[in-house]
XYZ file of N, CA and C in Angstrom:
360
model
N 0.840 -1.184 0.000
C 0.000 0.000 0.000
C 0.883 1.245 0.000
N 0.331 2.379 0.265
C 1.064 3.641 0.209
C 1.740 3.923 1.546
N 2.777 3.160 1.841
C 3.467 3.298 3.120
C 4.248 4.601 3.215
N 4.462 5.268 2.101
C 5.210 6.522 2.105
C 4.360 7.689 2.612
N 3.044 7.513 2.696
C 2.157 8.581 3.168
C 1.964 8.426 4.671
N 2.331 9.466 5.388
C 2.172 9.482 6.833
C 1.512 10.790 7.237
N 0.756 10.736 8.312
C 0.097 11.916 8.862
C 0.755 12.238 10.195
N 1.103 13.502 10.383
C 1.619 13.965 11.664
C 0.462 14.599 12.422
N -0.087 13.893 13.405
C -1.258 14.426 14.115
C -0.961 15.676 14.927
N 0.317 15.958 15.195
C 0.680 17.148 15.972
C 0.910 18.371 15.081
N 0.909 18.157 13.773
C 1.168 19.253 12.840
C -0.014 20.211 12.764
N 0.294 21.469 12.516
C -0.758 22.469 12.312
C -1.314 22.384 10.887
N -0.627 21.650 10.029
C -1.073 21.459 8.654
C -2.198 20.432 8.657
N -3.343 20.758 8.032
C -4.463 19.815 8.020
C -4.071 18.486 7.363
N -4.658 17.388 7.818
C -4.311 16.074 7.256
C -4.478 15.984 5.740
N -5.551 16.570 5.171
C -5.717 16.483 3.722
C -4.550 17.145 3.009
N -4.033 18.249 3.568
C -2.911 18.959 2.952
C -1.617 18.158 3.098
N -1.466 17.461 4.201
C -0.292 16.600 4.366
C -0.297 15.496 3.307
N -1.459 14.890 3.096
C -1.586 13.837 2.078
C -1.306 14.409 0.699
N -1.938 15.544 0.387
C -1.773 16.180 -0.915
C -0.303 16.496 -1.179
N 0.363 17.082 -0.191
C 1.759 17.482 -0.365
C 2.675 16.274 -0.584
N 2.486 15.217 0.200
C 3.335 14.030 0.065
C 3.186 13.410 -1.324
N 1.962 13.263 -1.781
C 1.733 12.660 -3.100
C 2.276 13.568 -4.199
N 2.025 14.872 -4.103
C 2.500 15.811 -5.130
C 4.024 15.805 -5.218
N 4.683 15.819 -4.075
C 6.150 15.824 -4.062
C 6.695 14.500 -4.593
N 6.094 13.387 -4.182
C 6.556 12.079 -4.659
C 6.373 11.951 -6.170
N 5.273 12.484 -6.702
C 5.050 12.443 -8.152
C 6.053 13.352 -8.868
N 6.301 14.537 -8.303
C 7.231 15.476 -8.928
C 8.659 14.945 -8.923
N 9.036 14.231 -7.856
C 10.387 13.674 -7.751
C 10.571 12.401 -8.566
N 9.476 11.867 -9.071
C 9.555 10.617 -9.809
C 9.500 9.390 -8.914
N 9.308 9.609 -7.606
C 9.183 8.472 -6.693
C 7.901 7.697 -6.969
N 6.883 8.400 -7.472
C 5.647 7.771 -7.944
C 5.638 7.926 -9.456
N 5.860 6.866 -10.191
C 5.923 6.979 -11.653
C 4.549 7.248 -12.264
N 4.554 7.794 -13.451
C 3.309 7.998 -14.196
C 2.604 6.656 -14.314
N 1.314 6.662 -14.022
C 0.531 5.434 -14.092
C 0.445 4.676 -12.784
N 1.176 5.113 -11.774
C 1.111 4.452 -10.467
C -0.306 4.581 -9.919
N -0.864 3.482 -9.476
C -2.223 3.486 -8.942
C -2.186 3.755 -7.443
N -2.832 4.830 -7.032
C -2.930 5.168 -5.616
C -3.968 4.272 -4.955
N -3.862 4.113 -3.636
C -4.884 3.323 -2.935
C -6.252 3.992 -3.071
N -7.298 3.213 -2.917
C -8.633 3.804 -2.934
C -8.759 4.781 -1.770
N -9.717 5.673 -1.880
C -9.955 6.654 -0.828
C -10.208 5.939 0.495
N -11.075 4.939 0.455
C -11.407 4.215 1.691
C -10.202 3.480 2.270
N -9.433 2.844 1.412
C -8.273 2.086 1.887
C -7.243 3.013 2.531
N -6.963 4.141 1.888
C -5.972 5.062 2.442
C -6.484 5.707 3.730
N -7.765 6.039 3.754
C -8.346 6.610 4.973
C -8.208 5.622 6.132
N -8.484 4.352 5.876
C -8.336 3.330 6.905
C -6.900 3.177 7.357
N -5.976 3.178 6.406
C -4.558 3.024 6.727
C -4.060 4.185 7.584
N -4.522 5.405 7.270
C -4.047 6.597 7.978
C -4.909 6.967 9.181
N -5.995 6.262 9.370
C -6.944 6.552 10.453
C -7.477 7.980 10.374
N -7.899 8.355 9.161
C -8.527 9.660 8.944
C -9.874 9.435 8.271
N -10.673 10.473 8.223
C -11.985 10.378 7.592
C -11.832 10.188 6.079
N -12.774 9.489 5.502
C -12.789 9.267 4.052
C -12.790 10.604 3.314
N -13.542 11.577 3.819
C -13.597 12.891 3.167
C -12.248 13.600 3.162
N -11.402 13.309 4.133
C -10.068 13.902 4.194
C -9.241 13.454 2.996
N -9.239 12.159 2.747
C -8.491 11.617 1.610
C -9.142 12.061 0.302
N -10.463 12.054 0.260
C -11.167 12.476 -0.954
C -10.799 13.905 -1.319
N -10.711 14.791 -0.326
C -10.339 16.181 -0.609
C -8.915 16.263 -1.152
N -7.995 15.519 -0.558
C -6.611 15.511 -1.041
C -6.555 15.034 -2.491
N -7.242 13.952 -2.796
C -7.257 13.427 -4.161
C -7.893 14.428 -5.122
N -8.969 15.074 -4.702
C -9.651 16.058 -5.543
C -8.707 17.216 -5.879
N -7.985 17.703 -4.880
C -7.049 18.809 -5.116
C -5.884 18.369 -5.997
N -5.424 17.145 -5.816
C -4.364 16.613 -6.676
C -4.847 16.496 -8.120
N -6.094 16.094 -8.285
C -6.644 15.969 -9.632
C -6.791 17.341 -10.284
N -7.266 18.318 -9.520
C -7.408 19.675 -10.054
C -6.062 20.259 -10.465
N -5.002 19.864 -9.768
C -3.653 20.341 -10.087
C -3.012 19.545 -11.221
N -3.679 18.480 -11.664
C -3.142 17.674 -12.759
C -2.108 16.654 -12.335
N -1.968 16.441 -11.038
C -0.983 15.481 -10.536
C -1.492 14.053 -10.681
N -2.795 13.866 -10.449
C -3.403 12.542 -10.588
C -4.613 12.636 -11.501
N -5.051 11.485 -11.950
C -6.285 11.419 -12.734
C -7.098 10.230 -12.236
N -8.401 10.447 -12.172
C -9.300 9.380 -11.753
C -9.893 8.748 -12.995
N -9.838 7.438 -13.045
C -10.358 6.698 -14.193
C -11.557 5.865 -13.753
N -12.587 6.564 -13.320
C -13.810 5.885 -12.903
C -13.552 4.849 -11.843
N -14.097 3.662 -12.068
C -13.952 2.579 -11.084
C -12.569 1.946 -11.102
N -11.762 2.296 -12.092
C -10.415 1.724 -12.169
C -9.496 2.283 -11.098
N -9.775 3.504 -10.629
C -8.968 4.067 -9.553
C -8.362 5.407 -9.898
N -7.441 5.818 -9.047
C -6.746 7.089 -9.180
C -5.287 6.804 -9.467
N -4.766 7.457 -10.507
C -3.421 7.181 -10.991
C -2.608 8.462 -11.104
N -1.287 8.335 -10.965
C -0.408 9.482 -11.192
C -0.496 9.827 -12.668
N -0.769 11.094 -12.945
C -1.002 11.548 -14.316
C 0.302 11.877 -15.033
N 0.269 11.763 -16.339
C 1.420 12.120 -17.161
C 1.707 13.608 -17.078
N 0.690 14.422 -16.799
C 0.892 15.864 -16.679
C 1.894 16.180 -15.586
N 2.010 15.294 -14.599
C 2.987 15.493 -13.534
C 4.392 15.600 -14.080
N 4.684 14.885 -15.191
C 5.995 14.984 -15.831
C 6.212 16.377 -16.390
N 5.178 16.945 -17.000
C 5.291 18.297 -17.542
C 5.521 19.298 -16.420
N 4.808 19.123 -15.307
C 4.967 20.022 -14.169
C 6.375 19.904 -13.597
N 6.865 18.687 -13.526
C 8.223 18.480 -13.010
C 9.251 19.138 -13.915
N 9.079 18.999 -15.212
C 10.013 19.615 -16.165
C 9.978 21.135 -16.040
N 8.789 21.697 -15.888
C 8.653 23.147 -15.735
C 9.322 23.616 -14.442
N 9.112 22.872 -13.361
C 9.723 23.232 -12.083
C 11.238 23.123 -12.148
N 11.742 22.107 -12.826
C 13.184 21.937 -12.967
C 13.784 23.086 -13.775
N 13.106 23.497 -14.841
C 13.592 24.628 -15.640
C 13.619 25.909 -14.805
N 12.589 26.120 -13.999
C 12.547 27.305 -13.143
C 13.649 27.248 -12.088
N 13.889 26.068 -11.541
C 14.946 25.912 -10.535
C 16.320 26.198 -11.141
N 16.533 25.740 -12.357
C 17.820 26.016 -13.020
C 18.001 27.506 -13.282
N 16.924 28.160 -13.699
C 16.993 29.608 -13.928
C 17.289 30.333 -12.616
N 16.652 29.907 -11.532
C 16.891 30.509 -10.221
C 18.343 30.287 -9.800
N 18.860 29.089 -10.012
C 20.245 28.789 -9.655
C 21.212 29.681 -10.428
N 20.907 29.948 -11.679
C 21.755 30.849 -12.472
C 21.754 32.256 -11.897
N 20.576 32.734 -11.486
C 20.480 34.072 -10.887
C 21.270 34.119 -9.584
N 21.123 33.123 -8.754
C 21.820 33.073 -7.462
C 23.330 33.099 -7.677
N 23.799 32.335 -8.631
C 25.223 32.307 -8.934
C 25.689 33.670 -9.452
N 24.907 34.252 -10.357
C 25.271 35.542 -10.956
C 25.365 36.654 -9.918
N 24.427 36.690 -8.958
C 24.433 37.758 -7.959
C 25.311 37.429 -6.751
N 25.837 36.217 -6.698
C 26.809 35.860 -5.671
C 26.252 35.482 -4.311
N 25.005 35.019 -4.245
C 24.455 34.575 -2.966
C 24.926 33.154 -2.671
N 25.071 32.843 -1.373
C 25.436 31.471 -1.044
C 24.191 30.581 -1.080
N 24.427 29.301 -1.096
C 23.332 28.341 -1.273
C 22.323 28.380 -0.131
N 22.803 28.539 1.092
C 21.880 28.576 2.229
C 20.930 29.765 2.124
N 21.458 30.925 1.744
C 20.605 32.104 1.599
C 19.616 31.907 0.447
N 20.075 31.278 -0.623
C 19.194 31.011 -1.762
C 18.026 30.122 -1.363
N 18.304 29.111 -0.555
C 17.254 28.212 -0.092
C 16.281 28.957 0.818
N 16.803 29.818 1.672
C 15.934 30.600 2.563
C 15.031 31.543 1.760
N 15.557 32.138 0.705
C 14.748 33.009 -0.154
C 13.647 32.202 -0.815
N 13.997 31.031 -1.325
C 13.003 30.163 -1.957
C 11.931 29.737 -0.949
N 12.365 29.352 0.235
C 11.420 28.930 1.273
C 10.445 30.075 1.606
N 10.972 31.285 1.727
C 10.117 32.440 2.030
C 9.117 32.683 0.895
N 9.566 32.512 -0.339
C 8.663 32.710 -1.485
C 7.567 31.652 -1.508
N 7.914 30.428 -1.176
C 6.913 29.355 -1.162
C 5.897 29.532 -0.053
N 6.331 30.107 1.050
C 5.424 30.307 2.174
C 4.548 31.523 1.991
N 4.884 32.318 1.005
C 3.964 33.302 0.638
C 4.005 34.696 0.804
């Protein structure tokens, strides 16, 4: 099953967002290949001891982002669009790395700038 998905009950991040983030990152990193079949909503909810609606919301948001696709009764699968998203993110990361090198920032500061931008 999806042993890579874990919920931190002490986190301030809602469980659906924890699930969404783990799956999105695993798909972007290639840890979940295109076509990988995710567990059913009920199965994953049972495994993680969360409500079915929690997993359903995570899957719905992943589908809206193009990370997964639902194929009716066949299940939910990692979508090929995830490869396009990964390629786009990699191109942006390379461009950012070029800027950081050009302006002479160290890597730790570059990561902190990126982290601040991601947090909003």
